[in-house]
XYZ file of C-alpha atoms in Angstrom:
423
model
C -25.137 -17.428 49.991
C -24.656 -13.691 50.533
C -23.860 -13.142 46.839
C -27.085 -14.926 45.826
C -29.104 -12.798 48.253
C -27.482 -9.635 46.916
C -28.315 -10.710 43.352
C -31.968 -11.227 44.328
C -32.019 -7.773 45.931
C -30.404 -6.382 42.772
C -33.323 -7.708 40.702
C -35.900 -6.449 43.220
C -34.353 -2.968 43.174
C -34.420 -2.866 39.362
C -38.049 -4.009 39.215
C -39.151 -1.557 41.923
C -37.347 1.348 40.230
C -38.848 0.538 36.835
C -42.389 0.075 38.176
C -42.307 3.360 40.101
C -40.813 5.444 37.305
C -42.876 3.951 34.490
C -46.039 4.503 36.559
C -45.179 8.195 36.870
C -44.410 8.305 33.140
C -47.583 6.465 32.162
C -49.822 8.792 34.173
C -47.884 11.973 33.363
C -50.913 13.566 31.679
C -52.851 13.317 34.957
C -50.062 13.800 37.500
C -48.019 16.212 35.415
C -44.677 15.532 33.739
C -42.959 17.476 36.540
C -43.617 14.620 38.986
C -41.705 12.197 36.763
C -38.858 14.652 36.124
C -38.539 15.538 39.822
C -38.370 11.874 40.829
C -35.731 11.351 38.141
C -33.670 14.274 39.455
C -33.959 13.463 43.157
C -32.313 10.085 42.575
C -29.201 11.655 41.051
C -27.373 12.415 44.306
C -28.237 8.952 45.665
C -26.928 7.305 42.485
C -23.633 9.211 42.636
C -23.156 8.697 46.371
C -23.768 4.952 46.126
C -21.448 4.693 43.119
C -18.714 6.361 45.191
C -18.941 4.453 48.490
C -21.530 1.631 48.450
C -20.609 -1.728 46.877
C -21.983 -5.240 47.313
C -20.731 -8.672 46.205
C -22.551 -10.402 43.356
C -21.629 -13.751 41.770
C -19.644 -11.888 39.068
C -17.912 -9.310 41.271
C -18.318 -6.218 43.462
C -20.798 -3.644 42.114
C -22.636 -0.523 43.214
C -26.446 -0.512 42.936
C -26.239 3.245 42.404
C -24.441 2.878 39.111
C -25.686 -0.471 37.870
C -29.364 -0.311 38.882
C -30.382 3.315 39.337
C -28.229 5.103 36.760
C -28.903 2.399 34.165
C -32.592 2.716 34.935
C -32.448 6.497 34.577
C -30.909 6.286 31.097
C -33.500 3.752 29.953
C -36.261 5.944 31.420
C -34.917 8.891 29.431
C -35.221 6.783 26.264
C -38.798 5.876 27.195
C -39.546 9.558 27.862
C -38.190 10.409 24.407
C -40.397 7.762 22.769
C -43.495 9.286 24.360
C -42.533 12.962 24.249
C -39.603 14.447 22.280
C -35.909 15.306 22.529
C -36.644 18.859 23.737
C -38.456 17.456 26.784
C -35.592 15.053 27.488
C -33.044 17.892 27.607
C -34.888 19.744 30.385
C -34.055 17.445 33.358
C -30.458 17.045 32.185
C -29.914 20.815 32.062
C -31.463 21.095 35.528
C -29.220 18.368 36.950
C -26.103 19.856 35.396
C -26.769 23.358 36.757
C -27.717 21.970 40.171
C -24.472 20.011 40.378
C -22.410 23.056 39.389
C -24.170 24.912 42.182
C -23.240 22.087 44.571
C -19.560 22.465 43.669
C -19.746 26.250 44.069
C -21.423 26.040 47.467
C -18.895 23.434 48.630
C -16.067 25.799 47.614
C -17.641 28.673 49.592
C -18.248 26.422 52.604
C -14.521 25.646 52.755
C -13.932 29.303 53.635
C -15.951 28.871 56.860
C -14.592 27.626 60.167
C -17.459 25.302 61.136
C -18.299 24.445 64.746
C -18.350 20.801 65.756
C -21.747 20.575 67.450
C -21.580 16.797 67.877
C -18.383 14.808 68.583
C -19.669 11.951 66.438
C -20.361 14.081 63.379
C -17.687 16.181 61.702
C -18.580 18.103 58.524
C -16.673 16.723 55.547
C -16.713 19.573 53.048
C -13.922 18.004 50.986
C -16.096 14.951 50.378
C -19.022 17.197 49.435
C -16.848 18.967 46.870
C -15.556 15.654 45.489
C -19.139 14.468 45.195
C -20.087 17.711 43.469
C -17.405 17.337 40.802
C -18.285 13.667 40.382
C -21.921 14.623 39.907
C -20.999 17.304 37.363
C -18.964 14.751 35.423
C -21.775 12.194 35.724
C -24.355 14.690 34.459
C -22.162 15.702 31.523
C -21.880 12.006 30.662
C -25.645 11.658 31.111
C -26.188 14.392 28.537
C -23.945 12.636 26.030
C -25.497 9.273 26.929
C -29.011 10.646 26.402
C -28.245 12.115 22.997
C -26.359 8.969 22.026
C -29.058 6.529 23.073
C -31.730 8.526 21.201
C -29.653 8.777 18.028
C -28.697 5.097 18.148
C -32.300 4.040 18.805
C -33.434 6.049 15.766
C -30.598 4.724 13.574
C -31.445 1.140 14.513
C -34.925 1.877 13.208
C -33.447 1.703 9.695
C -32.755 -1.992 10.289
C -35.320 -3.045 12.924
C -38.235 -0.652 12.375
C -40.854 -2.683 14.235
C -38.600 -4.463 16.729
C -38.648 -1.688 19.309
C -37.608 -3.934 22.220
C -34.504 -5.095 20.352
C -33.621 -1.464 19.541
C -34.182 -0.581 23.218
C -31.894 -3.443 24.320
C -29.049 -2.752 21.862
C -29.120 0.997 22.579
C -28.833 0.288 26.297
C -25.937 -2.149 25.830
C -23.905 0.273 23.723
C -24.466 3.504 25.656
C -24.091 1.982 29.123
C -20.808 0.410 27.996
C -19.675 3.877 26.924
C -20.903 5.335 30.226
C -19.159 2.673 32.287
C -15.842 3.613 30.686
C -16.351 7.341 31.195
C -17.812 7.287 34.721
C -15.411 4.670 36.052
C -12.500 6.840 34.919
C -13.801 9.582 37.224
C -14.406 7.159 40.105
C -10.854 5.854 39.762
C -9.388 9.368 39.559
C -11.342 11.007 42.390
C -11.945 8.096 44.780
C -9.352 5.438 43.866
C -11.994 2.808 43.061
C -10.011 -0.289 41.975
C -9.864 -1.375 38.332
C -11.385 -4.759 39.221
C -14.692 -3.024 39.875
C -14.904 -1.908 36.233
C -15.734 -5.300 34.736
C -18.098 -6.267 37.525
C -19.906 -2.954 37.125
C -20.142 -3.432 33.358
C -21.623 -6.918 33.767
C -24.130 -5.574 36.296
C -25.195 -2.813 33.893
C -25.688 -5.335 31.090
C -27.816 -7.466 33.419
C -29.819 -4.375 34.402
C -30.440 -3.510 30.727
C -31.774 -7.028 30.119
C -34.147 -6.654 33.085
C -35.307 -3.213 31.959
C -35.779 -4.415 28.362
C -37.933 -7.315 29.554
C -40.085 -4.998 31.669
C -40.230 -2.479 28.813
C -41.585 -5.237 26.543
C -44.301 -6.084 29.074
C -45.236 -2.422 29.444
C -45.170 -1.666 25.709
C -47.196 -4.644 24.495
C -49.426 -5.482 27.473
C -50.102 -2.161 29.159
C -49.463 0.847 26.930
C -50.937 -0.615 23.749
C -53.387 -3.105 25.199
C -54.504 -1.216 28.275
C -57.742 0.631 28.642
C -57.916 4.382 28.481
C -57.689 6.196 31.788
C -61.120 7.105 33.078
C -62.170 10.718 33.176
C -61.886 12.665 36.414
C -64.927 12.931 38.624
C -66.852 16.189 38.381
C -66.834 16.365 42.171
C -63.043 16.150 42.288
C -61.714 19.494 43.521
C -58.720 19.008 41.269
C -61.053 18.679 38.317
C -61.421 22.451 37.986
C -59.836 23.555 34.746
C -56.562 25.394 34.992
C -55.631 28.097 32.521
C -53.503 25.613 30.554
C -56.343 23.098 30.416
C -58.723 25.808 29.217
C -56.213 26.752 26.550
C -55.841 23.137 25.445
C -59.614 22.745 25.421
C -59.919 25.823 23.200
C -57.188 24.461 20.929
C -59.061 21.162 20.691
C -62.170 22.977 19.458
C -60.375 24.747 16.606
C -60.019 23.121 13.215
C -63.461 21.525 13.420
C -65.840 21.126 10.519
C -68.876 23.240 11.405
C -71.403 20.780 9.965
C -70.229 17.362 11.118
C -68.069 18.247 14.151
C -65.091 16.175 12.961
C -61.729 17.783 12.215
C -61.438 19.709 8.969
C -58.963 19.426 6.101
C -56.679 22.148 7.445
C -56.304 20.268 10.730
C -55.651 17.074 8.757
C -52.794 18.649 6.832
C -51.136 19.552 10.139
C -51.882 16.527 12.342
C -52.055 13.548 9.989
C -48.364 13.730 8.887
C -47.307 14.053 12.543
C -49.417 11.047 13.554
C -47.920 8.975 10.757
C -44.316 9.976 11.529
C -44.801 9.212 15.229
C -46.257 5.774 14.492
C -43.394 4.897 12.145
C -40.853 6.228 14.660
C -42.234 3.782 17.210
C -42.060 0.910 14.730
C -45.837 0.772 14.207
C -48.041 0.704 11.136
C -50.333 3.623 10.316
C -53.340 3.261 8.038
C -55.369 5.826 6.103
C -58.998 5.238 5.113
C -60.850 7.455 2.620
C -64.619 7.112 3.000
C -66.905 8.510 0.288
C -70.735 8.531 0.383
C -72.120 6.795 -2.711
C -74.414 8.752 -5.070
C -74.505 11.642 -2.624
C -75.477 14.085 -5.389
C -78.704 12.111 -5.788
C -79.455 12.684 -2.094
C -78.981 16.445 -2.445
C -80.960 16.600 -5.704
C -83.779 14.382 -4.512
C -84.253 15.534 -0.924
C -82.522 18.903 -0.700
C -79.247 20.051 0.790
C -80.587 20.152 4.344
C -81.399 16.447 4.197
C -77.999 15.868 2.604
C -76.435 17.625 5.578
C -78.278 15.287 7.941
C -76.914 12.293 6.056
C -73.349 13.632 6.389
C -73.869 14.183 10.119
C -75.137 10.627 10.508
C -72.129 9.204 8.619
C -69.715 11.250 10.768
C -71.478 10.036 13.914
C -71.109 6.366 12.878
C -67.438 6.922 12.110
C -66.937 8.469 15.540
C -68.564 5.577 17.399
C -66.839 2.824 15.392
C -63.256 4.103 15.262
C -60.953 4.021 18.297
C -60.227 7.032 20.478
C -56.641 7.095 19.153
C -57.858 7.367 15.538
C -58.593 10.746 13.970
C -61.435 11.575 11.566
C -61.260 14.492 9.155
C -63.731 15.846 6.629
C -61.741 15.831 3.414
C -64.265 17.734 1.369
C -67.908 17.400 0.295
C -69.033 13.862 1.106
C -65.504 12.480 1.689
C -63.931 11.697 5.068
C -60.399 10.592 5.942
C -59.587 8.428 8.968
C -55.986 8.104 10.202
C -55.452 4.994 12.317
C -51.999 4.710 13.967
C -50.946 1.291 15.238
C -53.248 -0.472 12.721
C -51.825 -2.804 10.080
C -53.413 -3.371 6.680
C -55.333 -6.537 7.586
C -56.782 -4.915 10.711
C -57.671 -1.807 8.715
C -59.575 -3.825 6.115
C -61.678 -5.401 8.867
C -62.257 -1.968 10.398
C -63.225 -0.483 7.022
C -65.652 -3.325 6.327
C -67.224 -2.790 9.757
C -67.614 0.912 8.957
C -69.151 0.120 5.572
C -71.616 -2.347 7.086
C -72.524 -0.039 9.995
C -73.339 2.879 7.704
C -75.236 0.719 5.187
C -77.463 -0.721 7.924
C -78.074 2.404 9.999
C -77.976 5.531 7.801
C -81.100 6.130 5.700
C -82.504 8.706 3.317
C -85.876 10.320 4.186
C -87.695 7.598 2.217
C -85.847 4.869 4.158
C -83.346 3.897 1.462
C -79.923 2.831 2.772
C -76.960 5.175 2.352
C -73.780 3.343 1.411
C -70.100 4.297 1.293
C -67.032 3.219 -0.663
C -63.697 3.010 1.170
C -60.079 3.001 -0.012
C -57.422 1.675 2.380
C -53.626 2.212 2.373
C -51.011 1.577 5.025
C -47.577 2.993 5.886
C -44.902 2.014 5.426
C -45.928 -0.554 2.809
C -47.760 2.006 0.653
C -45.391 4.881 1.418
C -43.526 6.473 4.301
C -45.233 9.857 4.337
C -48.853 10.903 4.662
C -49.188 12.301 1.136
C -48.021 9.052 -0.466
C -50.318 6.901 1.663
C -53.268 9.238 1.106
C -52.653 9.083 -2.660
C -52.627 5.267 -2.543
C -55.884 5.229 -0.540
C -57.468 7.680 -2.978
C -56.574 5.432 -5.906
C -58.220 2.486 -4.155
C -61.314 4.588 -3.434
C -61.547 5.244 -7.175
C -61.245 1.482 -7.758
C -64.068 0.890 -5.252
C -66.279 3.318 -7.186
C -65.497 1.510 -10.448
C -66.253 -1.837 -8.786
C -69.876 -0.922 -8.132
C -69.571 1.133 -4.907
C -70.589 0.006 -1.390
C -67.313 -1.882 -0.989
C -63.824 -1.716 0.495
C -60.675 -1.864 -1.637
C -57.262 -2.539 -0.164
C -53.917 -3.585 -1.526
C -55.225 -6.912 -2.832
C -58.405 -5.508 -4.350
C -62.064 -5.536 -3.349
C -62.713 -6.897 0.122
C -66.469 -7.228 -0.168
C -69.197 -6.067 -2.527
C -72.498 -4.765 -1.221
């Protein structure tokens, strides 16, 4: 009965840890990444202390929640942080933990030189235990650094075989690296604190169970919340924390650069920098990424017949329709003249064809010349990684399909299988 209760508490602890940490990670752009990293670091002493002295009985043996629940959760959180940020960001908390633990060992060594007073008969300072904990934490943090690099490298390598099965890659990476960690950390526990060998297998089984729980919750978060959730609402103007900081002003200024002066969308220079990054990030996460090239039909006739100022108004109207039809995660660039490029991460080819047809129809029914004639567009569609694994290759494929759309009579969308719809 007690083992069953402990197992239920084990699951509750894992769920609570994941929900708290993933909430901080999800809202890091509003709360600040430091909140997530601080919470991650604060747990380190608790994890190590529990792994040293606190064990409970589960149906498969005696385990420590510190090692099996909280440390396992930390490593999986580091992998999630990497997926949403980068390896440079991941290294920061590990360096901080490692230096902090070295400081703990140094302070414990200095404290041993004191002759402390016993202010309370019931509480005697145990500096030796503090020093043992310090060395154990240093060893644990060194392992964490290796674990973090290993889980990132393995996750990326698995992408060669399971590019779009991110949950499976998450699960396998956790199994392998936490097995490695269990061997390394248990060796230190056995050496410093005489933890019995029998606890090794029970701890390993508990870590494997924890990885399964975290993988299941990761799947729910990835497919139901992060990808399907609504965008976070903007801050209220009346919010005192809404005042722009220097960094926010800088980012706002950066956002305004690289804009096309006429249409307000991003220009070709910005495209050459951002579009390849967007495509690589989507592929790294096991997602599709689609490129659309949109070209205004017979635009020279508009300029010749109504003047360049009216032609400019037509381009502005097309850019405005693109902006209202595409998602906030998509990026629109003016490629040159009357051509625009849209980069749509997380969009497969079938979805992109529907999106392109909606764009074509929206422009044909709402953008007019001064004498009320409809303005139409032709669109070429290509998708990574089926049409290439880098932006240049996919853009070239989309450009070829745009040319095919022009040859097919214009006012149509051409994808991998040919014309989607004629006007």
